[in-house]
Structures are given as structure tokens and as C-alpha cells.
Tab-separated table of C-alpha atoms and ligand atoms in Angstrom:
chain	number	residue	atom	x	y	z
A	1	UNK	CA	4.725	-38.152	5.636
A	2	UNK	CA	5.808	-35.208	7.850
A	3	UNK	CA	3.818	-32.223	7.733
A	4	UNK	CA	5.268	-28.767	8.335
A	5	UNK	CA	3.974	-25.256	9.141
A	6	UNK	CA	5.904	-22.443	7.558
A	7	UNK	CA	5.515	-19.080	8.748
A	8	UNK	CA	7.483	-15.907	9.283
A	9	UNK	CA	7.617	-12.215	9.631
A	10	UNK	CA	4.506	-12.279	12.586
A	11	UNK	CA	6.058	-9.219	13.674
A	12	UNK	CA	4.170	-9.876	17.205
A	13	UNK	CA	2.504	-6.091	18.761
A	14	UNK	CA	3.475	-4.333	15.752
A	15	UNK	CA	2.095	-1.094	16.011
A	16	UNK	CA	-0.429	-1.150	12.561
A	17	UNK	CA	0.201	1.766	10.636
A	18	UNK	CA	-2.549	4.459	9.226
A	19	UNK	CA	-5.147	3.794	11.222
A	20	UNK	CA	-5.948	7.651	12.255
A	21	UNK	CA	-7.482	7.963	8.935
A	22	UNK	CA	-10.053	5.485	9.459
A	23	UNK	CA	-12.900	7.337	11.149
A	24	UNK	CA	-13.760	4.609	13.179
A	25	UNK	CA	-12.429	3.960	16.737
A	26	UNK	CA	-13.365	0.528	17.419
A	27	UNK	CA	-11.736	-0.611	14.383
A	28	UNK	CA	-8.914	1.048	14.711
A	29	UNK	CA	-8.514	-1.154	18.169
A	30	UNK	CA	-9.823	-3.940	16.590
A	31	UNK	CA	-6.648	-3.958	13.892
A	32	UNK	CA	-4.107	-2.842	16.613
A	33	UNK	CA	-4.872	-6.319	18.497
A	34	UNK	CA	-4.389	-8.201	14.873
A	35	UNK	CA	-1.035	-9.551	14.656
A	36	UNK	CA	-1.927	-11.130	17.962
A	37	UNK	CA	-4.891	-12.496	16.757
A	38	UNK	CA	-2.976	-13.865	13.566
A	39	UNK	CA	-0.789	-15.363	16.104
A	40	UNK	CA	-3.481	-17.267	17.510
A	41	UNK	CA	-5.159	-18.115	13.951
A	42	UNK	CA	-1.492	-19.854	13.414
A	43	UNK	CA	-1.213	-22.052	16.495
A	44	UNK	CA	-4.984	-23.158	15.904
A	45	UNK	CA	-3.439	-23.797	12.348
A	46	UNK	CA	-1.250	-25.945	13.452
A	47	UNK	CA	-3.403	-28.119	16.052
A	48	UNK	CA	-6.092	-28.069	13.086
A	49	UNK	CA	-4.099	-29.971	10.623
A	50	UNK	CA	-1.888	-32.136	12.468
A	51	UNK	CA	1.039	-30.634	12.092
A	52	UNK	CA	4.231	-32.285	12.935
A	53	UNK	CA	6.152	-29.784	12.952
A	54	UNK	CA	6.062	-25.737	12.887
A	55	UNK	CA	8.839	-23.755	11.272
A	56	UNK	CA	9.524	-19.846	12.021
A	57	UNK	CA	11.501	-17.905	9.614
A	58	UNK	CA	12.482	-14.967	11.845
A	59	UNK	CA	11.013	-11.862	12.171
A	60	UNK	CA	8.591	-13.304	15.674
A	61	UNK	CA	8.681	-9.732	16.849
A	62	UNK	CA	8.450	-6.394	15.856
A	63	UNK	CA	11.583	-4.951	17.454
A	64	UNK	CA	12.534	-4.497	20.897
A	65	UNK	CA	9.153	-5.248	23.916
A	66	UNK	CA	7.668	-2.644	24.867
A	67	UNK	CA	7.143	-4.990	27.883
A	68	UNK	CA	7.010	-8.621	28.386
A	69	UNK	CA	3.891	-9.138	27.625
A	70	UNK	CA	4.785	-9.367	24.124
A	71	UNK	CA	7.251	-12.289	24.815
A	72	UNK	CA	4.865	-14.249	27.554
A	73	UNK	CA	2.382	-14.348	24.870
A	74	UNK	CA	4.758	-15.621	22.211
A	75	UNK	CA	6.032	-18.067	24.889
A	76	UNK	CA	2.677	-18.980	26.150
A	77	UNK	CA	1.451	-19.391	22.587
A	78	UNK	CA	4.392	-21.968	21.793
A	79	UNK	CA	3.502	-23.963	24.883
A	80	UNK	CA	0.293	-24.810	23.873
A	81	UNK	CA	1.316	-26.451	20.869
A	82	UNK	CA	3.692	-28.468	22.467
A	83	UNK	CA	1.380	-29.685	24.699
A	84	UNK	CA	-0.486	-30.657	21.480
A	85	UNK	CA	2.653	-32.441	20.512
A	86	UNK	CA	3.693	-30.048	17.808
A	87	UNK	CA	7.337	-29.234	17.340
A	88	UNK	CA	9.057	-25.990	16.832
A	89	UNK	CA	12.052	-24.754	15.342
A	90	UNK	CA	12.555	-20.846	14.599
A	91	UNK	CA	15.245	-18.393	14.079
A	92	UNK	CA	15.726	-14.913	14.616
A	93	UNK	CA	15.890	-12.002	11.804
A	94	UNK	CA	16.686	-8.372	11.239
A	95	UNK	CA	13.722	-7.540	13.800
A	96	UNK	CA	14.264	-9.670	16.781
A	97	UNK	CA	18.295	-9.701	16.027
A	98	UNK	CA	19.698	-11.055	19.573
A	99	UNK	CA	21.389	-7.550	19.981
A	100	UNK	CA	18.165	-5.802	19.001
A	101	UNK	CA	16.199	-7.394	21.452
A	102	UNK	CA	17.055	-6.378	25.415
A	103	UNK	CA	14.689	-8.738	27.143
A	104	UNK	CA	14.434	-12.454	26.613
A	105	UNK	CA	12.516	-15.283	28.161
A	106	UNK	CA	12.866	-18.801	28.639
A	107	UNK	CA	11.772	-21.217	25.889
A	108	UNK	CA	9.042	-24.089	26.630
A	109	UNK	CA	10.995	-27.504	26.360
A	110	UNK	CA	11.525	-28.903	22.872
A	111	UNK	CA	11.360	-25.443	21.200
A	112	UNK	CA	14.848	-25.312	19.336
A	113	UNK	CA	16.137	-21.528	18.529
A	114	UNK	CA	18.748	-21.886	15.784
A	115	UNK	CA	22.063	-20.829	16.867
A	116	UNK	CA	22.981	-17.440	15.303
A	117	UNK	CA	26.991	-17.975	15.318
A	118	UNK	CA	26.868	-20.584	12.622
A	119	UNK	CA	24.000	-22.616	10.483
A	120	UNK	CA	23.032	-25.203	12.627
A	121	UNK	CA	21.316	-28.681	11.870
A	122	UNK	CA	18.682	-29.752	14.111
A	123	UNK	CA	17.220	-33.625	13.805
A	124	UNK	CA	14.171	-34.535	14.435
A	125	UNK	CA	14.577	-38.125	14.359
A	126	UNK	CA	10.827	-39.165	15.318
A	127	UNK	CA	9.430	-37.228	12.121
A	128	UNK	CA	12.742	-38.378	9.832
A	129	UNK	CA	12.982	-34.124	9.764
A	130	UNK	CA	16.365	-32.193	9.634
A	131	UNK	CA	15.812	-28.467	10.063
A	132	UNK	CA	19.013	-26.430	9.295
A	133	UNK	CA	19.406	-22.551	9.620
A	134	UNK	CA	21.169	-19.502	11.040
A	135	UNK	CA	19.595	-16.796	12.543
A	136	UNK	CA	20.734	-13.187	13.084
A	137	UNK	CA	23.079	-11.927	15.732
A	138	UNK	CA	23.031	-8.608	14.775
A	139	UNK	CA	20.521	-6.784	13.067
A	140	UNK	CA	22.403	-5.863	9.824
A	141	UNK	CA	23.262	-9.531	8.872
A	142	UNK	CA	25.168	-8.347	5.579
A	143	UNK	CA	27.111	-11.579	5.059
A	144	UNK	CA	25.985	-14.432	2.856
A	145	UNK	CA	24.557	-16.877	4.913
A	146	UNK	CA	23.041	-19.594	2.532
A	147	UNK	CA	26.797	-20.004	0.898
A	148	UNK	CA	27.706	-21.696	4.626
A	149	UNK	CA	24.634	-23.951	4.687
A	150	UNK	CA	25.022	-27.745	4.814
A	151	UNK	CA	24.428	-29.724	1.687
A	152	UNK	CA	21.524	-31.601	2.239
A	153	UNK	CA	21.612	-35.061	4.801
A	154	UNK	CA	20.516	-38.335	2.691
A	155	UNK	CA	17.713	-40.675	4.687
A	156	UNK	CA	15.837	-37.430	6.278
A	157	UNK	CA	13.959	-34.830	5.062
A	158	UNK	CA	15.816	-31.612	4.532
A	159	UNK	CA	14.054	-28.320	5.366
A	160	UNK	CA	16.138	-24.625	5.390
A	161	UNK	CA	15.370	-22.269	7.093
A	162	UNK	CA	16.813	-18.561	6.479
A	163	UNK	CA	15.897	-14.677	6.553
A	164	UNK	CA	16.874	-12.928	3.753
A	165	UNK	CA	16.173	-10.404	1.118
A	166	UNK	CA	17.356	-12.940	-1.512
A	167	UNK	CA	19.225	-10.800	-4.390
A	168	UNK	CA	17.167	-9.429	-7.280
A	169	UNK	CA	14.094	-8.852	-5.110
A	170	UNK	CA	13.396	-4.813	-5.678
A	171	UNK	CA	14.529	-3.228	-2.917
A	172	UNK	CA	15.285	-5.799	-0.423
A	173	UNK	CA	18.709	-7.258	-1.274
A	174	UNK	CA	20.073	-6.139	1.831
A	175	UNK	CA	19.601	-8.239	4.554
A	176	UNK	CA	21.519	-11.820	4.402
A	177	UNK	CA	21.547	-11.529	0.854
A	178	UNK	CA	22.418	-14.471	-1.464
A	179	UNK	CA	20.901	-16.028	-4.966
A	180	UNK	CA	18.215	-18.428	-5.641
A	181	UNK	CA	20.860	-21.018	-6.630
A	182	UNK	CA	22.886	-20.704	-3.648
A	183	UNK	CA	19.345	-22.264	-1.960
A	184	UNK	CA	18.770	-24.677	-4.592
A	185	UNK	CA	22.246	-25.728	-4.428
A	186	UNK	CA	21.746	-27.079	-0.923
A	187	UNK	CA	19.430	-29.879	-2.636
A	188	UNK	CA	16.326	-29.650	0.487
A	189	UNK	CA	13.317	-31.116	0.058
A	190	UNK	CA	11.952	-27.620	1.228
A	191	UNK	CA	13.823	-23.909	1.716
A	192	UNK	CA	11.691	-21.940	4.319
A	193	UNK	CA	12.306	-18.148	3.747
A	194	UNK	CA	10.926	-15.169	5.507
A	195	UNK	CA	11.830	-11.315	5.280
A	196	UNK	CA	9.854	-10.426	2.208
A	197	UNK	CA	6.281	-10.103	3.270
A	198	UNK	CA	4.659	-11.077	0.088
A	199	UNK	CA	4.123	-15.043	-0.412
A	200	UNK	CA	6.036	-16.207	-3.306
A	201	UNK	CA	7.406	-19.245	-4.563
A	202	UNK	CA	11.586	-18.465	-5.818
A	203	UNK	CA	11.966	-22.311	-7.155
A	204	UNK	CA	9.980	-25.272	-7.520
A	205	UNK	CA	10.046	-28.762	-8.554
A	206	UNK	CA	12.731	-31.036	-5.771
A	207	UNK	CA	14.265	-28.108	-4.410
A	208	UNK	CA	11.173	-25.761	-3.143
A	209	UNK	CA	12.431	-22.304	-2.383
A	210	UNK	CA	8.987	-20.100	-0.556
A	211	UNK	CA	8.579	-17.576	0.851
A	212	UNK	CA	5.656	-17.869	3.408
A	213	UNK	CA	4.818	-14.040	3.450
A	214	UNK	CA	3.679	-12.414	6.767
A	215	UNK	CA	0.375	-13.300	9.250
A	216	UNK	CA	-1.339	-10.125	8.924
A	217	UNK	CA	-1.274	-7.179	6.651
A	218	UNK	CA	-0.246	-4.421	8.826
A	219	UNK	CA	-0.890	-1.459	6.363
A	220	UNK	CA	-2.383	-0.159	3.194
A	221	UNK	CA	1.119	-1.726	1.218
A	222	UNK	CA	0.869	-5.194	2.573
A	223	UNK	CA	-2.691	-6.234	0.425
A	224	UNK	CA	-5.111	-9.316	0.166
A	225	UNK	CA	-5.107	-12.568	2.042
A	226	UNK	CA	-2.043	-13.183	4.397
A	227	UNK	CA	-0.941	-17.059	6.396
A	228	UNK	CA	1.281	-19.578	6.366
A	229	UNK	CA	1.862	-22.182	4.249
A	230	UNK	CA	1.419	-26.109	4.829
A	231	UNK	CA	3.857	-28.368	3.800
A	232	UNK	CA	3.682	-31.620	3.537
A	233	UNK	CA	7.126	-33.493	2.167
A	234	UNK	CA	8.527	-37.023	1.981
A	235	UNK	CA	12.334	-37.777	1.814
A	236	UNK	CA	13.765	-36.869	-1.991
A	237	UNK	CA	10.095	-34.806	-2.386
A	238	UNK	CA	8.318	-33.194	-4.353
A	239	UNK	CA	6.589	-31.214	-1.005
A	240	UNK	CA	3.033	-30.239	-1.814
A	241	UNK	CA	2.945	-27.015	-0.591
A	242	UNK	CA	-0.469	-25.136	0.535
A	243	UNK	CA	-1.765	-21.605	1.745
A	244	UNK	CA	-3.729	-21.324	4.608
A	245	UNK	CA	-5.044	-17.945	5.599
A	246	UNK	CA	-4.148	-16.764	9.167
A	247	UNK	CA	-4.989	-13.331	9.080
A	248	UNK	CA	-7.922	-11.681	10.636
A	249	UNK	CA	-8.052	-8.271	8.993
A	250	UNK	CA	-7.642	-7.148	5.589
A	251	UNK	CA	-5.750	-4.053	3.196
A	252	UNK	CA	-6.896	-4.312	0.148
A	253	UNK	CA	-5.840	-1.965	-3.099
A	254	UNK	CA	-8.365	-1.920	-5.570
A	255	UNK	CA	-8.105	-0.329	-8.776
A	256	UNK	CA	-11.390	-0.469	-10.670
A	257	UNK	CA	-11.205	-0.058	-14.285
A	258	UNK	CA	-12.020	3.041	-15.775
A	259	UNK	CA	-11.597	3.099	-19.792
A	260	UNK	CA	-15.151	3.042	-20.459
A	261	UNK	CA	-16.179	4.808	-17.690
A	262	UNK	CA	-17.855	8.841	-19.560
A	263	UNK	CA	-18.512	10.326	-15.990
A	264	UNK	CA	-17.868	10.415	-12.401
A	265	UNK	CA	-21.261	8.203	-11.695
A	266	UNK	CA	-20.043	5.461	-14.097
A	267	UNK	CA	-16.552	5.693	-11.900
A	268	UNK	CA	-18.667	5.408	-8.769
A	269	UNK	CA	-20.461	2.040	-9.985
A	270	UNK	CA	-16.689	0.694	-10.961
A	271	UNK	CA	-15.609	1.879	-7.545
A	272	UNK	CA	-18.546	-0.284	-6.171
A	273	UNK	CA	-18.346	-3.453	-7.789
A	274	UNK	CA	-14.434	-3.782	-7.042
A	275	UNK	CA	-15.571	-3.457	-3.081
A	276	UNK	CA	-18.326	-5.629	-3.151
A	277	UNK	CA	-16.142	-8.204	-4.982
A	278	UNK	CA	-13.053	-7.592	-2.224
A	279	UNK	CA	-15.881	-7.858	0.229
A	280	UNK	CA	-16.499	-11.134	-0.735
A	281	UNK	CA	-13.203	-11.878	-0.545
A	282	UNK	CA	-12.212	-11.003	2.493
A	283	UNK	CA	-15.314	-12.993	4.216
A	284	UNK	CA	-16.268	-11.729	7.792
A	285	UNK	CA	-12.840	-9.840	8.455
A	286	UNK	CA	-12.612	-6.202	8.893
A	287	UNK	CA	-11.507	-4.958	5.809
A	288	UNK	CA	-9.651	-1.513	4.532
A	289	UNK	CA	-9.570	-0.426	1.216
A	290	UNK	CA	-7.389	1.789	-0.850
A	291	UNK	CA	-8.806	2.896	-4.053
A	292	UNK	CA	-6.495	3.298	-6.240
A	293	UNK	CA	-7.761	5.422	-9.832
A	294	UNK	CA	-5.373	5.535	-12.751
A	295	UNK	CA	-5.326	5.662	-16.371
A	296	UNK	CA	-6.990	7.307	-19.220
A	297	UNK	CA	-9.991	7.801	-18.551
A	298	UNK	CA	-12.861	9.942	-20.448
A	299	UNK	CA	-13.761	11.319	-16.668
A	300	UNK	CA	-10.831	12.186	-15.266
A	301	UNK	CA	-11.230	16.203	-16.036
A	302	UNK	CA	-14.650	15.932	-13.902
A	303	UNK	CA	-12.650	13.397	-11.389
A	304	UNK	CA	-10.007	15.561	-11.098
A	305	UNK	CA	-12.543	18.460	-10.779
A	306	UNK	CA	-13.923	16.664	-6.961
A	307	UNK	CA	-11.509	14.397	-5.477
A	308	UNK	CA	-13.233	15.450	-1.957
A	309	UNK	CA	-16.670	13.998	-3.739
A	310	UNK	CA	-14.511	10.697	-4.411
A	311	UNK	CA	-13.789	10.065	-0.913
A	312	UNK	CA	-16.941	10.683	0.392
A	313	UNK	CA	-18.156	8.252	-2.163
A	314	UNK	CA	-16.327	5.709	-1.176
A	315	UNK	CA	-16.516	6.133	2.897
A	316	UNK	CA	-20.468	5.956	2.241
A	317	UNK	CA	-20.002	2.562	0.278
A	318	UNK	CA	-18.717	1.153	3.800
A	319	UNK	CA	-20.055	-1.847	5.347
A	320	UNK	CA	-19.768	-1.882	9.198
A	321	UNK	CA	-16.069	-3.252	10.036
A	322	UNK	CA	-14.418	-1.804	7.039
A	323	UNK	CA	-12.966	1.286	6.274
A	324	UNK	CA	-11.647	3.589	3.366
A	325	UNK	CA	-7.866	4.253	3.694
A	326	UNK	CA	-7.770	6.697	1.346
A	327	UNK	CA	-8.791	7.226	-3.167
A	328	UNK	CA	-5.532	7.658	-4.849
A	329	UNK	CA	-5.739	9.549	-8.198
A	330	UNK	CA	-3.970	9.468	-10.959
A	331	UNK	CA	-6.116	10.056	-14.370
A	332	UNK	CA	-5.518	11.585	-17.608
A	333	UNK	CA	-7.827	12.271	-20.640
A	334	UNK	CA	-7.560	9.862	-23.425
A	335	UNK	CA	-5.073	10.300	-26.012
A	336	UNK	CA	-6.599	9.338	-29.091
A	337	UNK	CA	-4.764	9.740	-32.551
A	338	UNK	CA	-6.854	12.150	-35.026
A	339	UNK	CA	-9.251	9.763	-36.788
A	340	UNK	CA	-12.288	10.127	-38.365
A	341	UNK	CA	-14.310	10.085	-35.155
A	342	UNK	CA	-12.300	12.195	-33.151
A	343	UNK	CA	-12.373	15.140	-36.614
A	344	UNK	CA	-16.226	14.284	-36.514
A	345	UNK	CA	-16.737	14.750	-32.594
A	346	UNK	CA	-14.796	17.762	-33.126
A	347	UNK	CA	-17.184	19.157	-35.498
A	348	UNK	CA	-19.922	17.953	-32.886
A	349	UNK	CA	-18.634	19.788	-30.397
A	350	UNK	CA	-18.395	22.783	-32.663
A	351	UNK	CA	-21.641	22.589	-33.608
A	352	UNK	CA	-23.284	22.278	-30.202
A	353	UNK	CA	-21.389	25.551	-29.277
A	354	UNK	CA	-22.161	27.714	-32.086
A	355	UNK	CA	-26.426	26.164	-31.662
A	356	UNK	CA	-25.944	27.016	-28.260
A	357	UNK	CA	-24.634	30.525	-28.563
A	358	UNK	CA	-27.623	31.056	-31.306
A	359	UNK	CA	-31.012	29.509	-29.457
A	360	UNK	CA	-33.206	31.228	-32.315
A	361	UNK	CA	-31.676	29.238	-34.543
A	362	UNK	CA	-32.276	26.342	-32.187
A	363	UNK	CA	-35.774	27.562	-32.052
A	364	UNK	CA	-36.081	28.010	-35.817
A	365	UNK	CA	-35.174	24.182	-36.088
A	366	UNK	CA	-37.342	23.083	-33.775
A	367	UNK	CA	-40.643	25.147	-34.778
A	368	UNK	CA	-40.987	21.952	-36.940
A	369	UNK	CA	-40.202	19.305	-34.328
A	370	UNK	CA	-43.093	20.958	-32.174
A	371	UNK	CA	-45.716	20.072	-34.166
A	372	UNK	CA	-44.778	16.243	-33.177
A	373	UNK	CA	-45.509	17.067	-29.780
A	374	UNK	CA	-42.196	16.828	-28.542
A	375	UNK	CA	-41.698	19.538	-25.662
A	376	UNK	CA	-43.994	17.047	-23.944
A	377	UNK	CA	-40.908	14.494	-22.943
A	378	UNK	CA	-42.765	12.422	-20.579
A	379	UNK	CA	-46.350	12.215	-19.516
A	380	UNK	CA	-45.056	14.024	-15.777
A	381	UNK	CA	-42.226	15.991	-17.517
A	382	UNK	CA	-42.815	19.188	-19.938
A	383	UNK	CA	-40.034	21.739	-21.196
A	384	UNK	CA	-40.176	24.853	-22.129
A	385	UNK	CA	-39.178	25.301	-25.291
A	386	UNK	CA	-39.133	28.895	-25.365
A	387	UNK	CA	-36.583	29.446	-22.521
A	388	UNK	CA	-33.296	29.906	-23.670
A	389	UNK	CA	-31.050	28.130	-21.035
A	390	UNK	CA	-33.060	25.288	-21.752
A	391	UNK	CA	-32.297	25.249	-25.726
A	392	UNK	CA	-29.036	25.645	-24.626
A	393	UNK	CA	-28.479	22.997	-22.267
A	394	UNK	CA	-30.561	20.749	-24.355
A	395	UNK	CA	-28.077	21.344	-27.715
A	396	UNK	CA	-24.940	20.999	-24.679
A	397	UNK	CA	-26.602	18.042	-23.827
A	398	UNK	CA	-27.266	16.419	-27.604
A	399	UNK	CA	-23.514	17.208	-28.624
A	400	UNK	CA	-22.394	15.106	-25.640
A	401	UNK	CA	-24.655	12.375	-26.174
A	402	UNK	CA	-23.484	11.910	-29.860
A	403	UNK	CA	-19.945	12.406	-29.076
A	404	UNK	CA	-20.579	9.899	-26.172
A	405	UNK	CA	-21.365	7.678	-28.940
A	406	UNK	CA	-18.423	8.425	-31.501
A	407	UNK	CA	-16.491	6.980	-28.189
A	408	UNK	CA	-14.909	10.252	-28.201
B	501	LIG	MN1	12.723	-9.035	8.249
């Protein structure tokens, strides 16, 4: 059973983007060598589990080389797994567009580029594979591609290959666009996609439609674990399709939850948990986090009082070779309808004003209480009862607690 590697949208040297804010140097260098590192995390991919074959959905670079070097270590890359007796097949998208890119270099033997005039078929009769795809000749490939595909060839395995923004996917209809069922339609035993840099799966079942998602995060948008996937796919299918991480750094958005959090500590602990548990996830890679706060929360008045305090926060949570991107906020108070509890905290509240406008009153009440002792609160910790600001803040302090307890 042939086993393919589907990747796409490596985006080779692509310059990482909000790093400045990271506060810390060598990890900012560390990320800018990551899609390269990715790059090598794929080809050791492929060696790793046997693969028979490795499929590129466009997208190899990031735009036009800044020098060679990008290319030679592409190139270089590619001959190592031939000499591991892998094959490749790849096409070119919006990015590396043969008029977008002005310098080329000679491809190892065996690597097939798919032509870019017209969808091409390539066999690869050892493996019983038939790869068929068009790449891009221009970067703004506006044209329907997928409607000029071949229908599938009985006796092989059919795998597609095509860049697009597939229609109905928010904002990225644009390039090569054209519908699930135009993919389908073909009848492959497997449709490799690239463009959209989220993994996804657009069909299922005997005509597999995925996209494979790109190597390596390159910013605080493109979140959690990012590879290629592993397909492995007899003639007339189903493929069994797997993800295999590839990348070696990590964005990841949290957004701890923050209904029952009453006060900025409680939002801290939240904000805590969510990064140990992303810590966890993300293993030994370096690892950047947006926190993202939003909601109704009963803190957000004090959050929205310190967002500087927030930050800090969370850049002193930080383990060595991760990094706070940046605490988004977006809070409101709770809207609760007027119930009992909410008329009774009311009153509360009320009441802990007026007592704490009026401290002989307070004092009157309490000339009882202190015959129980109770200025003494612990054995190390006395009050002093007769000091006003203290009634006060004591009375503050009760009306909250109660009210904390109404859930109000
Ligand atoms: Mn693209």
C-alpha cells in the first residue's frame, strides 16, 4: 500500500512576523530560523515512516529569494530524500508563481514539478501512484482549475494535487477558486490541497479532499500544532489519513475562562492554568502565547482598570523559550436580568454604604460583638476597632463578601 506525505504552504525563509514584541533576543532568532527547521522536521518525516512518496501543494517559498540560499536549501533538502528513495512531486502556488519567482535552480533527478500551462498527470508506475495537478504561472491564478482536472485513471491510485482557496472558505475564495464537488467529482482516492494554512478535512469517505495546513506557525494568527499529513491509500481507498507534527515552534491563543472569575487574582490563576496546559502541549518547543480575555466577566471593571498589570502578569508566568505576544481585552460586566438576588445585592450594597458613611453606628453594633472577643481575628492579627477607616473598610469589605455570594 503506497504511502504518501502531504504537505504545503512551507513558505521556506519567511520572515516570522511580531517578534519585536517578544523581549527576548535569542528567541526571536530562534523562530526566524523555524520554517527551515520545519523543513527539516518534514524530510526526517518522510525517511521516518517510509514514505513512498512526498506530495507538495505549492506555496515551497515565501515569495521571491532574497538569495539562493533559500533555493539550495530547498534543493539540497529534496536530494536527500531521494537518495533515501523517496519520490517527489510538487507544484507551484500564488507565492512561488513562476513569474513571481526571478531565480530558479535545477531540480535533483526524479523530482517532477507539475507543469503550470495545463493539469498534468504524472505516473508513478513502481508505487501503482498517479499524481495529477496544475500549478500557478502567474501569481493571481483566478481561473478554475479543478473544472480541467482529469477524471480519475482506473488500476492506479489517484492523488490531486491543487492550490486553492476553495469557494466558501471566509476570505480566501480568491486564488484558483472552485467547489468541493468540482474535487470530489474527479473520483481520487486522495485530493491534496494547500493555500489555506489551517488543516482541515473538505470531504471524506472515497473521495478525501485535505487540506494539509502549513509546517510552522509563523505568527500570533496561525495557532497550535502545525505538519503534514500521512497518507496511506490503496487503489478504490478509503486512505487513512494521519497528522504528524513538523513544526518546531509554537503560537498559541488562549482564552481562559472568566465567568466565575470575582477579581483580577482569580483571572490571573485562569490565565495560568490555560499556559501551563498549552505548555504541555506544545512539549519542548518554544512557545508564544496570546492571551486572549473576553466576555462577561464580574472583573472586568478592575481588569479594565490595569491592563499594564495584565501583561506583566503574564510575561512573569514565562518559562525560558516562550514568550507573551501580547493580552487582548475585551470584557464587560455581567448583564444580569433584575431578580431577586440582584434587588437583594442591591440593598447590600446600599447598606454597606450608608454603615460605612455612619461608623458609630457600626460601632454601636459592634459594642456587643466585642464582648465575644472578636477584634482579636487571629492569634498574630488584632484590629482596631475604634479606628474609623477600619469600620469602614471592614463593612466595604462584608457587603462584597455577601454580594460575592448572591453571585452578584
Ligand atoms: Mn498560497
Amino acid at each position: 500500500m503506497p504511502r504518501i506525505i502531504h504537505a504545503a504552504d512551507i513558505h521556506l525563509d519567511s520572515p516570522l512576523q511580531g517578534l519585536g514584541r517578544l523581549c527576548d533576543a535569542s528567541l526571536a532568532t530562534e523562530l526566524r530560523a523555524a520554517t527551515r527547521r520545519a523543513y527539516d522536521n518534514l524530510l526526517q518525516l518522510c525517511v521516518d515512516e517510509k514514505a513512498d512518496l512526498l506530495v507538495i501543494a505549492g506555496d515551497i517559498y515565501d515569495g521571491d529569494w532574497r538569495s539562493y540560499e533559500t533555493g539550495e536549501y530547498f534543493v539540497r533538502g529534496l536530494r536527500r530524500l531521494r537518495d533515501n528513495g523517496v519520490e517527489v512531486a510538487l507544484l507551484y502556488g500564488n507565492h512561488d508563481a513562476e513569474s513571481s519567482i526571478t531565480k530558479r535552480l535545477t531540480m535533483p533527478d526524479g523530482v517532477r514539478v507539475l507543469s503550470t500551462s495545463e493539469p498534468e498527470s504524472v505516473e508513478f508506475p513502481d508505487l501503482g501512484v498517479v499524481v495529477h495537478g496544475q500549478g500557478y504561472a502567474v501569481r493571481d491564478v483566478l481561473e478554475n482549475l479543478a473544472q480541467h482536472y482529469p477524471h480519475r485513471r482506473d488500476g492506479f491510485v489517484n492523488v490531486g494535487v491543487l492550490h486553492t482557496g476553495v469557494q466558501g472558505i471566509a476570505g480566501h475564495a480568491r486564488y484558483a477558486p472552485c467547489t468541493i464537488e468540482d474535487l470530489t467529482a474527479c473520483e481520487y482516492e486522495y485530493f491534496a490541497l494547500g493555500h489555506i494554512h489551517e488543516r482541515g478535512e473538505l470531504a471524506g469517505g472515497y473521495t478525501p479532499v485535505w487540506f494539509s495546513g502549513n509546517l510552522q506557525g509563523r505568527h500570533p494568527r496561525e495557532t497550535g500544532p502545525k505538519g503534514a499529513l500521512v497518507v496511506d491509500i490503496e487503489p478504490d481507498g478509503p486512505a487513512h489519513v494521519r497528522f504528524a507534527e513538523c513544526d518546531v515552534a509554537r503560537w498559541e491563543t488562549l482564552e481562559p475562562g472568566l465567568a466565575a472569575c470575582a477579581n483580577v487574582e482569580d483571572v490571573i490563576e485562569a490565565m495560568a492554568a490555560e499556559y501551563q496546559t498549552a505548555l504541555g502541549r506544545a512539549g519542548d518547543r518554544p512557545l508564544v502565547v496570546r492571551f486572549r480575555l473576553h466576555g462577561q466577566t464580574p472583573a472586568a471593571a478592575a481588569l479594565v482598570a490595569d491592563p499594564d498589570r495584565l501583561l506583566a502578569e503574564a510575561r512573569s508566568l514565562v518559562r525560558s523559550g516562550s514568550a507573551i505576544d501580547k493580552v487582548v481585552l475585551d470584557v464587560s460586566p455581567p448583564v444580569s436580568s433584575p431578580t431577586l438576588d440582584s434587588e437583594l445585592a442591591a440593598q447590600v450594597t446600599k447598606a454597606a454604604h450608608a454603615l460605612a458613611e455612619d461608623p458609630d453606628t457600626v460601632r454601636q453594633i459592634l459594642g456587643d460583638l466585642r464582648r465575644f472577643g472578636l477584634w482579636r481575628l487571629t492569634r498574630d492579627t488584632e484590629i482596631d476597632l475604634d479606628a474609623d477607616e477600619t469600620l469602614v473598610s471592614l463593612v466595604q469589605r462584608a457587603g462584597r463578601r455577601l454580594n460575592a455570594n448572591l453571585g452578584a
